[in-house]
Coordinates of C-alpha atoms in Angstrom, one line a residue:
M1 CA -3.7 -30.9 -15.7
I2 CA -4.7 -30.3 -11.7
V3 CA -0.3 -30.9 -11.1
G4 CA 1.2 -29.3 -13.7
W5 CA -0.5 -25.5 -13.1
M6 CA -0.4 -26.2 -8.9
Q7 CA 3.5 -27.0 -9.1
E8 CA 3.3 -24.3 -11.3
L9 CA 2.1 -21.7 -9.0
Y10 CA 3.6 -23.9 -5.3
N11 CA 7.6 -23.1 -7.2
T12 CA 6.4 -19.5 -7.9
Y13 CA 4.9 -18.9 -4.3
E14 CA 8.6 -20.2 -3.3
K15 CA 10.5 -18.3 -5.4
S16 CA 8.8 -15.1 -4.1
S17 CA 8.6 -16.1 -0.5
H18 CA 10.7 -12.7 -0.1
L19 CA 7.5 -10.9 -1.2
V20 CA 5.5 -12.6 1.9
G21 CA 3.4 -9.8 3.4
I22 CA 4.9 -6.7 2.0
E23 CA 1.9 -4.7 0.6
D24 CA 3.5 -3.0 -2.8
D25 CA 3.4 0.8 -4.3
A26 CA 0.1 -0.3 -6.0
G27 CA -0.8 -1.8 -1.9
R28 CA -0.6 -5.4 -4.1
I29 CA 0.6 -8.6 -1.4
L30 CA 1.4 -12.3 -1.7
L31 CA -0.6 -13.3 1.2
P32 CA 0.6 -15.5 4.1
I33 CA -0.4 -19.1 4.0
A34 CA -3.3 -19.6 5.5
H35 CA -4.3 -15.8 5.7
S36 CA -6.9 -14.2 3.9
T37 CA -7.9 -10.3 3.2
Q38 CA -11.2 -8.6 4.4
N39 CA -12.6 -5.5 3.9
A40 CA -12.9 -4.3 7.0
Q41 CA -15.2 -1.3 8.6
I42 CA -14.4 -0.7 12.5
E43 CA -10.7 -0.3 13.8
V44 CA -9.6 -0.8 17.4
A45 CA -7.4 0.1 19.5
V46 CA -6.3 -1.6 22.2
N47 CA -3.2 -1.6 24.8
L48 CA -0.4 -4.6 25.7
D49 CA -2.4 -4.5 28.9
G50 CA -5.5 -5.7 27.0
E51 CA -7.4 -1.6 27.7
F52 CA -8.9 0.3 24.7
K53 CA -7.7 2.8 23.7
G54 CA -9.7 4.0 21.4
A55 CA -10.8 3.1 17.9
K56 CA -12.4 5.2 14.1
R57 CA -14.2 3.9 11.4
I58 CA -12.5 3.1 8.1
E59 CA -12.0 4.5 4.9
K60 CA -12.8 2.2 1.5
L61 CA -9.3 2.6 0.6
Q62 CA -7.9 2.1 3.8
A63 CA -10.4 -1.3 4.4
V64 CA -8.2 -4.3 3.6
T65 CA -7.1 -6.5 5.6
I66 CA -5.2 -9.8 6.3
I67 CA -6.5 -11.7 8.8
P68 CA -5.2 -15.2 9.6
V69 CA -8.5 -18.0 9.1
T70 CA -8.7 -21.7 9.3
E71 CA -9.7 -24.2 6.1
D72 CA -13.5 -23.6 7.4
S73 CA -13.6 -19.8 7.8
G74 CA -11.4 -19.1 5.1
S75 CA -14.2 -21.3 2.5
R76 CA -17.6 -20.1 5.3
S77 CA -20.7 -20.1 3.3
S78 CA -23.1 -20.5 6.3
G79 CA -23.0 -21.9 9.6
I80 CA -20.4 -20.9 12.2
A81 CA -17.4 -20.5 11.5
P82 CA -15.3 -18.5 13.3
H83 CA -11.8 -16.4 11.9
P84 CA -9.1 -16.8 14.6
L85 CA -8.6 -13.3 15.4
C86 CA -10.8 -10.2 13.0
D87 CA -14.1 -10.5 13.1
K88 CA -17.5 -9.3 12.1
L89 CA -19.5 -7.5 14.9
C90 CA -20.9 -10.9 15.9
Y91 CA -17.9 -13.2 16.4
V92 CA -15.4 -10.9 18.5
A93 CA -17.8 -8.7 20.6
G94 CA -19.2 -10.5 24.0
D95 CA -21.7 -7.5 24.2
Y96 CA -23.6 -8.2 20.8
K97 CA -26.6 -9.6 21.7
K98 CA -27.3 -6.4 24.2
Y99 CA -27.1 -4.8 21.3
V100 CA -28.9 -6.9 18.2
A101 CA -31.5 -9.5 17.7
K102 CA -29.8 -12.0 16.1
K103 CA -30.4 -15.6 17.0
K104 CA -27.3 -17.6 18.2
A105 CA -25.2 -14.3 19.0
E106 CA -24.1 -16.0 22.4
E107 CA -22.6 -19.2 20.1
Y108 CA -21.2 -17.3 17.6
F109 CA -18.8 -15.1 20.4
A110 CA -18.8 -18.5 22.0
A111 CA -16.9 -20.6 18.6
Y112 CA -14.8 -17.5 18.1
L113 CA -13.4 -17.1 21.9
S114 CA -12.7 -20.5 22.2
G115 CA -10.3 -20.7 19.2
L116 CA -9.1 -17.4 20.2
R117 CA -8.1 -18.7 23.6
K118 CA -6.5 -21.4 22.6
W119 CA -4.2 -20.7 20.7
H120 CA -3.3 -18.2 23.2
E121 CA -3.6 -21.5 25.7
A122 CA -0.6 -22.1 22.5
G123 CA 1.6 -19.4 23.5
C124 CA 1.4 -16.6 20.8
H125 CA 1.9 -12.9 20.0
E126 CA 2.2 -10.3 23.0
Y127 CA -0.5 -8.5 20.4
V128 CA -3.2 -11.2 19.8
E129 CA -2.3 -11.3 24.0
A130 CA -3.5 -8.2 24.3
I131 CA -6.7 -8.6 22.1
Y132 CA -7.8 -11.7 23.5
Q133 CA -7.2 -9.9 28.0
Y134 CA -9.3 -6.8 25.5
L135 CA -12.5 -9.0 24.3
S136 CA -13.0 -11.1 27.1
K137 CA -14.4 -7.8 28.4
E138 CA -17.0 -8.8 26.5
N139 CA -17.6 -4.9 26.2
L140 CA -16.8 -4.2 23.2
I141 CA -19.8 -3.1 21.5
H142 CA -20.4 -0.5 24.1
D143 CA -17.1 1.0 24.1
L144 CA -17.3 1.2 20.1
V145 CA -20.6 2.9 21.0
E146 CA -18.7 5.8 23.7
A147 CA -15.8 6.1 21.4
G148 CA -19.0 7.4 18.6
V149 CA -18.0 4.9 16.0
L150 CA -21.6 3.1 16.8
V151 CA -24.9 4.8 16.6
L152 CA -27.8 3.0 18.5
D153 CA -31.6 3.8 18.0
D154 CA -34.3 4.4 20.4
A155 CA -34.3 1.1 22.3
G156 CA -30.5 0.5 22.6
R157 CA -30.3 -1.1 19.8
L158 CA -28.0 -1.0 16.7
S159 CA -29.6 1.3 14.3
E160 CA -30.3 0.4 11.0
K161 CA -30.5 3.0 9.7
E162 CA -26.5 3.7 10.0
K163 CA -24.5 2.2 7.3
I164 CA -20.3 2.2 8.0
E165 CA -19.4 2.9 3.8
G166 CA -22.5 1.2 3.2
I167 CA -22.3 -2.0 6.0
A168 CA -24.8 -2.2 8.2
Q169 CA -23.6 -1.1 11.6
A170 CA -24.1 -4.8 12.8
D171 CA -23.0 -6.7 10.3
A172 CA -19.4 -4.8 10.7
F173 CA -16.0 -6.0 10.1
V174 CA -14.3 -5.3 12.8
R175 CA -9.3 -5.0 13.4
F176 CA -7.2 -4.3 15.4
Y177 CA -4.1 -2.2 16.4
I178 CA -1.9 -2.3 19.2
Q179 CA -1.5 1.8 21.3
D180 CA 1.2 1.6 22.8
E181 CA 4.8 3.5 24.0
R182 CA 6.7 -0.1 24.6
I183 CA 6.3 -1.2 21.2
C184 CA 8.2 0.0 18.2
G185 CA 6.2 0.6 15.0
L186 CA 2.9 1.5 14.4
G187 CA 1.3 -1.5 16.0
Q188 CA -0.9 -2.4 12.9
V189 CA -1.3 -6.0 13.2
W190 CA -2.3 -7.1 10.3
R191 CA 0.5 -6.1 8.9
E192 CA 3.2 -7.3 11.5
R193 CA 4.2 -10.4 10.3
E194 CA 5.5 -11.9 13.4
V195 CA 2.2 -12.6 14.0
Y196 CA 1.9 -13.8 10.8
D197 CA 4.5 -16.4 11.2
D198 CA 3.4 -17.2 15.1
Y199 CA 0.0 -18.3 13.6
I200 CA 0.7 -20.3 11.3
K201 CA 3.3 -21.8 13.2
Y202 CA 0.2 -22.9 15.3
Y203 CA -1.8 -23.7 13.5
L204 CA 0.5 -26.0 11.7
E205 CA 0.6 -27.9 14.2
L206 CA -3.1 -28.0 14.8
Q207 CA -2.8 -30.0 11.2
E208 CA -3.1 -34.1 12.2
E209 CA -4.3 -35.7 8.9
I210 CA -1.5 -37.1 6.9
D211 CA -1.8 -37.7 3.4
L212 CA 0.3 -37.8 -0.7
D213 CA 0.4 -34.3 -1.2
Y214 CA 0.4 -34.3 -5.1
I215 CA 1.6 -31.2 -5.2
T216 CA 4.9 -32.1 -3.5
G217 CA 5.3 -35.6 -4.0
E218 CA 5.0 -36.2 0.2
C219 CA 3.1 -37.1 3.2
V220 CA 2.5 -34.3 4.8
P221 CA -0.9 -32.9 6.5
C222 CA -3.3 -32.4 3.7
S223 CA -6.4 -30.5 3.6
E224 CA -10.4 -31.0 1.9
K225 CA -11.2 -26.8 1.1
Q226 CA -9.6 -25.0 -1.0
P227 CA -9.8 -21.3 -0.6
S228 CA -11.8 -19.3 -2.7
K229 CA -11.5 -15.0 -3.3
I230 CA -9.0 -16.0 -6.4
R231 CA -10.0 -13.2 -9.4
N232 CA -11.3 -11.0 -6.9
S233 CA -12.0 -10.0 -2.8
A234 CA -15.7 -10.9 -4.3
D235 CA -15.2 -14.7 -5.6
K236 CA -17.4 -17.7 -4.5
A237 CA -15.4 -20.2 -6.8
K238 CA -12.8 -22.9 -6.2
L239 CA -10.7 -24.7 -8.3
I240 CA -10.4 -27.3 -6.2
S241 CA -14.2 -29.0 -4.2
A242 CA -15.8 -32.3 -4.4
N243 CA -18.8 -32.1 -2.0
D244 CA -20.8 -33.6 -3.8
S245 CA -20.5 -36.8 -2.1
S246 CA -24.5 -38.4 -2.9
G247 CA -23.9 -36.8 -7.4
F248 CA -21.7 -37.8 -9.3
T249 CA -18.4 -35.3 -9.6
Y250 CA -17.2 -38.5 -8.5
R251 CA -18.5 -41.5 -8.1
G252 CA -17.8 -44.9 -9.9
R253 CA -14.7 -43.0 -11.1
F254 CA -13.7 -43.1 -7.3
I255 CA -14.5 -44.8 -4.4
S256 CA -13.8 -40.8 -2.2
R257 CA -12.6 -37.5 -2.9
K258 CA -9.5 -38.4 -1.9
E259 CA -8.4 -40.8 -4.9
A260 CA -9.2 -37.6 -7.1
V261 CA -7.1 -35.7 -6.0
S262 CA -5.3 -35.3 -2.8
V263 CA -2.8 -32.0 -2.0
G264 CA -1.2 -30.8 0.2
Y265 CA -2.9 -28.0 3.0
A266 CA 1.0 -26.0 3.5
S267 CA 1.4 -26.0 -0.3
S268 CA -2.0 -25.2 -1.4
Q269 CA -2.7 -22.4 0.0
E270 CA 0.1 -21.1 -1.0
A271 CA -0.4 -21.9 -4.6
H272 CA -3.7 -20.3 -4.8
N273 CA -2.4 -17.1 -3.0
A274 CA 0.2 -16.9 -5.7
L275 CA -2.3 -17.6 -8.4
K276 CA -3.9 -14.6 -6.6
W277 CA -1.0 -12.2 -6.7
L278 CA -0.2 -12.9 -9.6
I279 CA -3.8 -11.6 -11.4
E280 CA -4.3 -8.8 -9.1
R281 CA -0.3 -8.0 -10.1
Q282 CA -0.6 -8.6 -13.8
G283 CA -4.0 -10.9 -15.1
Y284 CA -5.7 -9.6 -17.6
R285 CA -9.7 -8.7 -15.7
R286 CA -12.2 -7.4 -18.8
F287 CA -14.9 -8.8 -19.9
G288 CA -15.5 -11.8 -17.6
L289 CA -11.9 -12.9 -18.7
C290 CA -9.3 -14.3 -16.1
I291 CA -5.9 -14.3 -18.5
V292 CA -2.6 -14.4 -16.0
V293 CA 1.2 -15.2 -18.0
W294 CA 4.2 -15.1 -15.3
D295 CA 7.5 -16.8 -15.8
P296 CA 8.5 -18.6 -12.5
A297 CA 11.1 -16.9 -12.2
D298 CA 9.1 -12.8 -11.4
R299 CA 11.3 -11.9 -14.7
I300 CA 8.7 -9.0 -16.9
I301 CA 6.9 -10.5 -18.8
P302 CA 5.2 -8.7 -22.1
D303 CA 2.3 -8.1 -22.6
W304 CA 0.5 -10.0 -24.9
N305 CA -2.8 -7.9 -25.2
R306 CA -1.5 -4.6 -26.3
D307 CA -0.5 -3.0 -29.3
T308 CA 3.4 -3.6 -30.6
V309 CA 3.5 0.6 -29.9
D310 CA 2.0 0.2 -26.4
L311 CA 3.6 -3.1 -25.6
L312 CA 7.1 -1.6 -27.2
Y313 CA 6.8 1.8 -26.0
E314 CA 6.0 4.2 -23.5
N315 CA 4.2 6.8 -26.5
E316 CA 3.8 6.4 -30.2
T317 CA 6.8 8.9 -29.9
Q318 CA 9.4 7.3 -29.5
W319 CA 8.7 5.0 -32.4
L320 CA 11.0 4.3 -35.1
P321 CA 10.4 5.3 -38.6
I322 CA 8.2 3.4 -40.1
A323 CA 9.8 0.6 -42.4
D324 CA 8.3 0.1 -46.3
T325 CA 8.5 -3.5 -45.9
A326 CA 7.8 -6.3 -43.5
K327 CA 10.8 -8.0 -44.0
D328 CA 12.5 -4.8 -42.5
Y329 CA 9.7 -4.5 -40.6
A330 CA 10.0 -7.3 -38.3
E331 CA 13.8 -7.0 -37.5
R332 CA 12.7 -3.7 -36.2
V333 CA 10.6 -5.2 -33.9
N334 CA 12.7 -9.1 -33.1
T335 CA 14.7 -6.1 -32.1
A336 CA 13.3 -4.3 -29.5
I337 CA 11.2 -7.0 -28.5
A338 CA 14.4 -9.1 -28.1
G339 CA 16.0 -6.0 -26.2
K340 CA 13.9 -4.8 -23.5
F341 CA 12.5 -8.7 -22.7
A342 CA 16.4 -10.1 -22.4
D343 CA 16.5 -11.6 -19.5
L344 CA 14.0 -14.3 -21.4
T345 CA 16.6 -15.4 -23.4
T346 CA 19.5 -15.3 -21.2
E347 CA 17.6 -19.0 -19.2
N348 CA 15.1 -20.6 -21.2
T349 CA 12.9 -21.3 -18.2
D350 CA 9.2 -21.4 -18.6
I351 CA 6.5 -19.2 -19.4
V352 CA 3.8 -19.9 -17.3
I353 CA 0.0 -19.3 -19.2
L354 CA -3.2 -19.5 -17.3
S355 CA -7.0 -19.1 -17.9
L356 CA -10.5 -19.4 -15.6
D357 CA -14.1 -19.2 -16.2
A358 CA -16.2 -20.0 -13.4
A359 CA -19.5 -21.4 -15.4
T360 CA -21.2 -21.5 -11.6
P361 CA -20.4 -19.1 -9.1
G362 CA -19.4 -22.0 -7.0
R363 CA -16.7 -23.2 -9.7
L364 CA -14.2 -22.3 -11.2
A365 CA -12.0 -23.6 -14.2
V366 CA -9.3 -23.7 -16.3
T367 CA -10.1 -24.0 -19.4
Y368 CA -6.3 -22.9 -20.6
Y369 CA -3.3 -24.3 -19.6
Q370 CA 0.7 -23.6 -21.2
E371 CA 3.7 -23.9 -20.2
I372 CA 6.4 -22.3 -23.0
G373 CA 9.8 -22.0 -23.2
S374 CA 10.7 -18.3 -23.2
S375 CA 12.5 -18.2 -26.1
D376 CA 9.6 -19.5 -28.1
F377 CA 7.5 -17.2 -25.9
L378 CA 9.0 -13.9 -27.0
K379 CA 9.5 -15.6 -31.1
R380 CA 5.4 -16.1 -30.9
L381 CA 4.8 -12.9 -29.8
T382 CA 7.1 -11.6 -32.5
Y383 CA 4.9 -13.1 -35.3
W384 CA 2.2 -12.2 -33.8
H385 CA 3.3 -8.5 -34.2
T386 CA 4.9 -8.7 -37.4
S387 CA 2.7 -11.1 -38.8
C388 CA -0.1 -9.1 -37.5
A389 CA 0.9 -6.0 -38.7
W390 CA -0.7 -2.4 -41.5
R391 CA 0.3 1.3 -41.2
M392 CA -1.5 2.5 -38.5
S393 CA -3.3 6.6 -38.2
Y394 CA -6.1 5.5 -35.1
K395 CA -3.6 6.3 -32.5
K396 CA -3.2 9.6 -30.7
G397 CA -1.1 11.4 -32.2
N398 CA -0.3 12.4 -36.3
G399 CA 2.0 10.4 -38.9
I400 CA 1.5 6.6 -39.6
I401 CA 3.0 4.0 -37.7
L402 CA 3.2 0.3 -38.8
M403 CA 2.1 -1.6 -35.6
A404 CA 0.2 -4.9 -35.3
P405 CA -3.3 -3.7 -32.9
S406 CA -4.4 -4.9 -29.6
P407 CA -6.9 -7.6 -29.6
E408 CA -10.0 -5.8 -28.2
D409 CA -9.7 -3.8 -30.8
I410 CA -9.6 -6.5 -33.1
V411 CA -12.6 -7.0 -31.7
Y412 CA -14.1 -3.7 -31.9
A413 CA -13.4 -3.7 -35.4
S414 CA -14.9 -7.0 -37.2
Y415 CA -17.9 -7.7 -34.6
G416 CA -18.9 -4.0 -32.9
N417 CA -21.8 -1.5 -34.1
E418 CA -20.8 2.2 -33.4
R419 CA -23.4 3.8 -30.7
N420 CA -22.8 7.8 -29.3
G421 CA -19.2 7.8 -31.1
R422 CA -18.5 4.4 -29.8
L423 CA -17.9 0.8 -31.1
E424 CA -19.4 -1.3 -29.1
V425 CA -19.7 -5.3 -29.3
D426 CA -21.8 -7.7 -27.1
E427 CA -19.3 -8.6 -23.8
K428 CA -19.7 -12.4 -24.4
L429 CA -19.0 -12.2 -28.7
M430 CA -15.8 -10.2 -27.0
K431 CA -14.9 -12.1 -24.1
E432 CA -15.5 -15.7 -27.0
T433 CA -13.3 -13.8 -30.1
L434 CA -10.5 -13.1 -27.2
E435 CA -10.1 -16.9 -26.1
R436 CA -9.7 -17.7 -30.0
L437 CA -7.5 -15.2 -30.5
M438 CA -5.1 -15.8 -27.6
L439 CA -4.7 -18.6 -29.7
C440 CA -3.2 -17.5 -32.3
I441 CA -0.7 -15.3 -30.2
F442 CA 0.2 -18.5 -28.1
Q443 CA 0.0 -20.9 -29.8
R444 CA 0.1 -19.7 -33.7
K445 CA -2.7 -20.9 -34.8
H446 CA -4.2 -18.6 -37.8
I447 CA -6.1 -15.9 -37.6
P448 CA -9.3 -17.3 -37.9
L449 CA -11.5 -16.9 -40.8
D450 CA -14.7 -16.0 -39.4
I451 CA -13.1 -12.9 -37.9
V452 CA -11.0 -12.0 -41.5
R453 CA -14.7 -12.2 -43.4
K454 CA -16.7 -9.5 -41.0
A455 CA -14.0 -7.1 -40.6
V456 CA -14.4 -6.7 -44.4
G457 CA -18.0 -7.0 -43.8
N458 CA -17.7 -3.5 -41.7
A459 CA -14.5 -2.3 -44.2
S460 CA -17.2 -2.2 -46.8
R461 CA -19.6 -0.4 -44.6
P462 CA -17.9 3.2 -44.3
Q463 CA -21.8 4.6 -44.0
A464 CA -21.8 2.6 -40.7
F465 CA -18.6 5.0 -38.8
S466 CA -17.5 8.5 -38.3
D467 CA -14.5 9.1 -40.4
Y468 CA -11.9 8.1 -37.1
N469 CA -14.1 4.8 -36.3
Y470 CA -14.2 3.9 -39.8
R471 CA -10.0 4.4 -40.5
K472 CA -9.7 2.3 -37.4
I473 CA -11.7 -0.9 -38.8
L474 CA -9.7 0.0 -43.1
E475 CA -6.2 -0.3 -41.5
I476 CA -6.8 -3.3 -38.9
T477 CA -8.9 -5.2 -41.5
C478 CA -5.9 -4.6 -43.7
A479 CA -3.8 -6.1 -40.8
L480 CA -5.5 -9.2 -40.5
I481 CA -5.7 -9.6 -44.3
H482 CA -1.9 -9.2 -44.6
K483 CA -1.8 -11.9 -41.5
K484 CA -4.4 -15.2 -43.3
Y485 CA -1.6 -14.3 -46.7
K486 CA 1.2 -14.3 -44.3
D487 CA 0.0 -17.7 -42.0
K488 CA -0.8 -18.7 -46.0
R489 CA 3.5 -18.0 -46.8
K490 CA 2.0 -15.7 -49.5
E491 CA 5.5 -13.5 -50.0
E492 CA 4.0 -11.8 -52.5
W493 CA 3.0 -9.3 -49.2
D494 CA 6.4 -9.0 -48.4
T495 CA 5.5 -4.8 -48.4
M496 CA 2.7 -3.5 -47.0
S497 CA 3.6 -0.5 -48.4
L498 CA 1.0 0.6 -52.3
N499 CA 2.7 -2.0 -54.7
R500 CA 2.1 0.2 -58.4
S501 CA 2.8 -3.1 -60.4
R502 CA 0.7 -5.6 -59.0
P503 CA -2.2 -6.6 -61.5
N504 CA -4.8 -7.8 -59.5
R505 CA -8.1 -6.9 -60.2
D506 CA -9.8 -6.7 -57.0
Y507 CA -6.5 -4.8 -55.6
L508 CA -6.3 -1.8 -59.0
Y509 CA -10.1 -1.6 -57.6
G510 CA -9.7 -1.0 -54.8
R511 CA -7.2 2.1 -55.8
L512 CA -9.6 3.5 -58.6
L513 CA -11.6 3.9 -55.6
A514 CA -9.3 5.8 -53.4
V515 CA -8.4 7.9 -55.7
A516 CA -12.8 8.2 -57.0
H517 CA -12.2 9.3 -53.2
K518 CA -10.0 11.6 -52.4
V519 CA -10.2 13.4 -55.6
E520 CA -13.8 14.3 -54.7
Y521 CA -12.8 15.2 -50.5
D522 CA -9.7 17.6 -52.1
T523 CA -12.8 20.0 -53.4
F524 CA -14.4 20.3 -50.1
S525 CA -13.8 23.3 -48.2
E526 CA -12.9 23.0 -44.9
G527 CA -16.5 23.3 -43.6
E528 CA -17.2 20.1 -45.2
R529 CA -14.8 17.6 -44.1
G530 CA -15.9 15.9 -41.9
K531 CA -19.6 16.0 -42.2
R532 CA -20.2 15.5 -45.6
E533 CA -20.0 11.8 -47.4
T534 CA -17.7 10.6 -51.1
N535 CA -20.2 9.3 -53.4
V536 CA -17.4 6.3 -53.1
T537 CA -17.6 6.2 -49.4
R538 CA -21.9 6.0 -50.1
Y539 CA -21.1 3.3 -52.6
M540 CA -18.9 0.8 -50.8
S541 CA -21.4 -1.6 -50.4
K542 CA -22.8 -1.5 -54.3
M543 CA -19.2 -1.8 -55.3
V544 CA -17.9 -5.0 -53.2
K545 CA -21.0 -7.1 -54.5
W546 CA -21.8 -5.9 -58.0
P547 CA -17.9 -3.9 -59.1
T548 CA -19.0 -3.4 -63.0
K549 CA -22.3 -1.8 -63.0
T550 CA -21.4 0.1 -59.9
W551 CA -17.8 1.9 -61.3
P552 CA -19.2 3.4 -64.3
M553 CA -22.1 4.7 -62.0
I554 CA -18.7 6.0 -59.4
D555 CA -17.1 7.8 -62.2
L556 CA -19.8 9.2 -63.6
K557 CA -20.9 11.0 -60.4
L558 CA -17.1 12.0 -60.4
K559 CA -17.1 14.2 -62.8
P560 CA -18.7 17.6 -62.2
Y561 CA -15.7 17.2 -59.0
W562 CA -12.8 17.7 -61.9
S563 CA -13.2 20.7 -63.3
K564 CA -12.9 21.8 -58.8
L565 CA -9.3 21.0 -58.3
H566 CA -6.2 23.1 -59.3
P567 CA -5.2 22.1 -63.3
G568 CA -1.9 20.4 -61.4
M569 CA -3.3 19.0 -59.2
R570 CA -6.3 17.1 -62.3
I571 CA -3.4 15.9 -63.7
K572 CA -1.9 14.3 -61.2
Y573 CA -4.4 12.2 -60.7
E574 CA -5.8 12.0 -64.5
K575 CA -2.2 10.2 -64.2
E576 CA -2.6 8.1 -61.5
M577 CA -6.4 6.2 -62.4
Q578 CA -4.1 5.6 -66.0
K579 CA -1.7 4.2 -64.8
I580 CA -4.0 1.8 -62.5
Y581 CA -6.6 1.2 -65.7
D582 CA -3.5 0.3 -67.4
L583 CA -2.6 -2.9 -65.0
F584 CA -6.4 -4.6 -65.5
E585 CA -5.5 -7.9 -67.4
P586 CA -7.4 -8.5 -70.4
D587 CA -11.4 -8.6 -69.4
D588 CA -10.2 -8.4 -66.1
F589 CA -12.2 -5.3 -65.3
A590 CA -15.1 -6.3 -66.7
E591 CA -15.7 -9.7 -65.3
P592 CA -18.7 -9.2 -63.3
R593 CA -17.7 -11.3 -59.5
R594 CA -18.1 -9.6 -56.4
L595 CA -15.0 -8.0 -55.7
G596 CA -12.5 -9.6 -53.1
E597 CA -11.2 -8.9 -49.2
E598 CA -8.1 -7.6 -51.4
Y599 CA -9.6 -4.4 -52.6
L600 CA -9.5 -3.0 -48.6
L601 CA -5.5 -3.5 -49.7
G602 CA -5.3 -1.0 -52.3
Y603 CA -7.6 1.5 -51.4
S604 CA -5.5 1.8 -48.1
C605 CA -1.9 1.8 -49.5
E606 CA -3.8 3.8 -52.5
L607 CA -5.2 6.2 -50.1
T608 CA -2.1 6.3 -47.8
Y609 CA 0.0 7.6 -51.6
L610 CA -2.5 9.8 -52.3
W611 CA -2.3 11.0 -48.6
K612 CA 1.6 12.0 -48.2
N613 CA 2.1 12.6 -52.0
F614 CA -0.5 13.8 -53.9
K615 CA -0.8 17.8 -52.6
D616 CA -2.2 20.6 -53.9
D617 CA 1.4 22.6 -53.5
K618 CA 0.7 24.5 -57.0
D619 CA 3.7 22.4 -59.2
D620 CA 1.8 21.7 -62.9
N621 CA 5.0 20.2 -63.4
D622 CA 4.8 17.3 -60.7
E623 CA 3.7 13.7 -61.6
G624 CA 3.0 12.3 -57.7
G625 CA 5.6 11.1 -56.9
N626 CA 8.4 7.9 -56.3
D627 CA 6.3 5.7 -59.1
N628 CA 8.7 3.0 -56.9
E629 CA 7.0 4.8 -54.3

C-alpha cells in the first residue's frame, strides 16, 4: 500500500511543481524538496559584503520561515545536527559561549559553520555567500545586543527572564535577509526561489548511496530518514521509520530495513511535501482526525464533511424550493453537484482519500486509503446527500430546507449531551464515529444501526434538550431513519413529507403526539412559548415504552386546552386527530408493544404539516389544507 499512496502524492507534487515555494493568499506553501518550515523569532539583515545592517524581533504571524535542511537536521530530536543556513542561536552564533552557559556550545557552532563552508566552497548563491561571510566573524549575539534585540542580565549573560514570542532568548531561531541597494527584490532569503534551487542542486550532488526507489522504480539516491511535521509544524510523527534494529520491527521478515522499503530521497521529499501542503490546504483536522481528499490533477473536490447546503451554496437562501419527494430532491442535488463540480466528470481520473492517525507521538499510520474514479466519487457523494436527507429547520434563517446533515452534526445528534445550551460529545467517540460515517460516504456502506438507535434514544427524550437542540436532533434522527430505509431499498419512503394515508401503527402514534403537542402549544402565551413544556414533551420517553398506557394520560391532560382554542381551530384539530384514529388497523391501537423508530417520522412530518397549515386565521370553515399534502 505504501507504493500506492506515495506514488499518488509524488504525482501530485510533479503536477503542481509550478506552485513550489509560492505562498497562496492563505499563507500556504508547497515546499521545495530538502526544505522545511520553522517559526523564527529573530531576523538579521546583512549586505552583500557580509556586513551587519540591523535586526528585529519577528511577530508570531510572520514567523513561518522556509529553511533548507539535511536528512539529519530535518529529523533531529537530539544531538548536534545543524540546518544548513537558518537555525537557533546556539548553531549560528560564534560568540554564543560568551553569553550562554551551554555545554558543547563551541561544537554546535563548529558543526554549523563546517556545513555552511562546504556549501560556500561548492559555489553558492550570493545571498548565502554574504551570510557565510558575516557569521564567520563570530559576532552575532554582540550585534543583536547592540541592536536592542537581545537583552543581557547583570552578569552580562542573556537574560533568562526575557522571552521573544514565548521563546527563551537563548533558544531563539534566526533567519536572514539581504539589505543592499545592489539587489533586486526584497532580499528575503527564505522566499528566494534561486536560493532554494541552489541548495537543492548542491545537496543532491552530495547523495551517493544508490538503491531501488519503490516510488519511481528507478535506481536513485535513497534515504532512510524521512521527514516529520506532516500534520502541523509541531508534529514529530513519521510515516516511514525503521530504526529498531534490535527489536522486532522487521527482524524475522527482513535482514535489513532496505528489504522492507526503499524510497528515493527526492521522490520521498516530494511526496511528503505534497501531503503537508494538501493537509494544510484542504485537510480535515478535527477531533484528532486527519483526513485529506484530493485530485492529483488539482481540480476542486467537494468537501465530504459538509451538509448539503454548505456543500453546494454560500447560504441556504440560495437553496432551491423544497421538493416533495425524494426523487425530485435527488434530481436537484444530482444536477447541482454535477454542475458545480463539472470538471470531475469531464475526465474520469482517480480521487484519492487518505486518513492518518498516530498511536504514539513518533509513529504516524495510514489508517485508510482509497482511490475512486472521479465520476464514482460524485455518485457516492450524491447518494449520501439524497439518502440521508430530511426536512431541516435548524439552519440559520427562516423556513424548512430539504438537505442531508453534516457528519459532525450526526454525531452530536446521536451521542450529544447538552451542557450550557450546547451539545457536547467525547472527542474519542466523535473521532471513532466520524471514521465510520466516512465509510458510509466513500464506500456506500449502510448507516450503522447503533448510531441510528442512539439518535432515536436522544430524540425520544425532549426534556433533556433545549427547544433548538431538540428540533435539530429530531430532524437529523429522521434523516438517519430515512437513510436506513433507503439503504434497505424500502421504496415506500420516496416521500419525505406527510403521508396522510399510511396505516403504520408507530407512524400514526407519532402523528397523534404531534397534534397533541401543537394543540397545547397553541394555547401558550408569547411569554410561555419556549419556556413551558407540553405534556407530550414530558411523557415522550414513557410513550415510547408504554404507548397504550401513556396515550390515554396525554389525551386526558389535553382536555383543558381544547376549550382555550379558537372554535375554528378546535374543529380543525379534532378532525385531524379523528382522521388519524381512523387509519389504525383493528387491534393496532391497543397493541402494548413499544413504539418503533417510525413514530419519529410521523411526529416530524405531522408537526411540519401543522405548522404550515394550522394557523389561527379565524376561518372556521377551513378544514386544514389539502389532504393530499
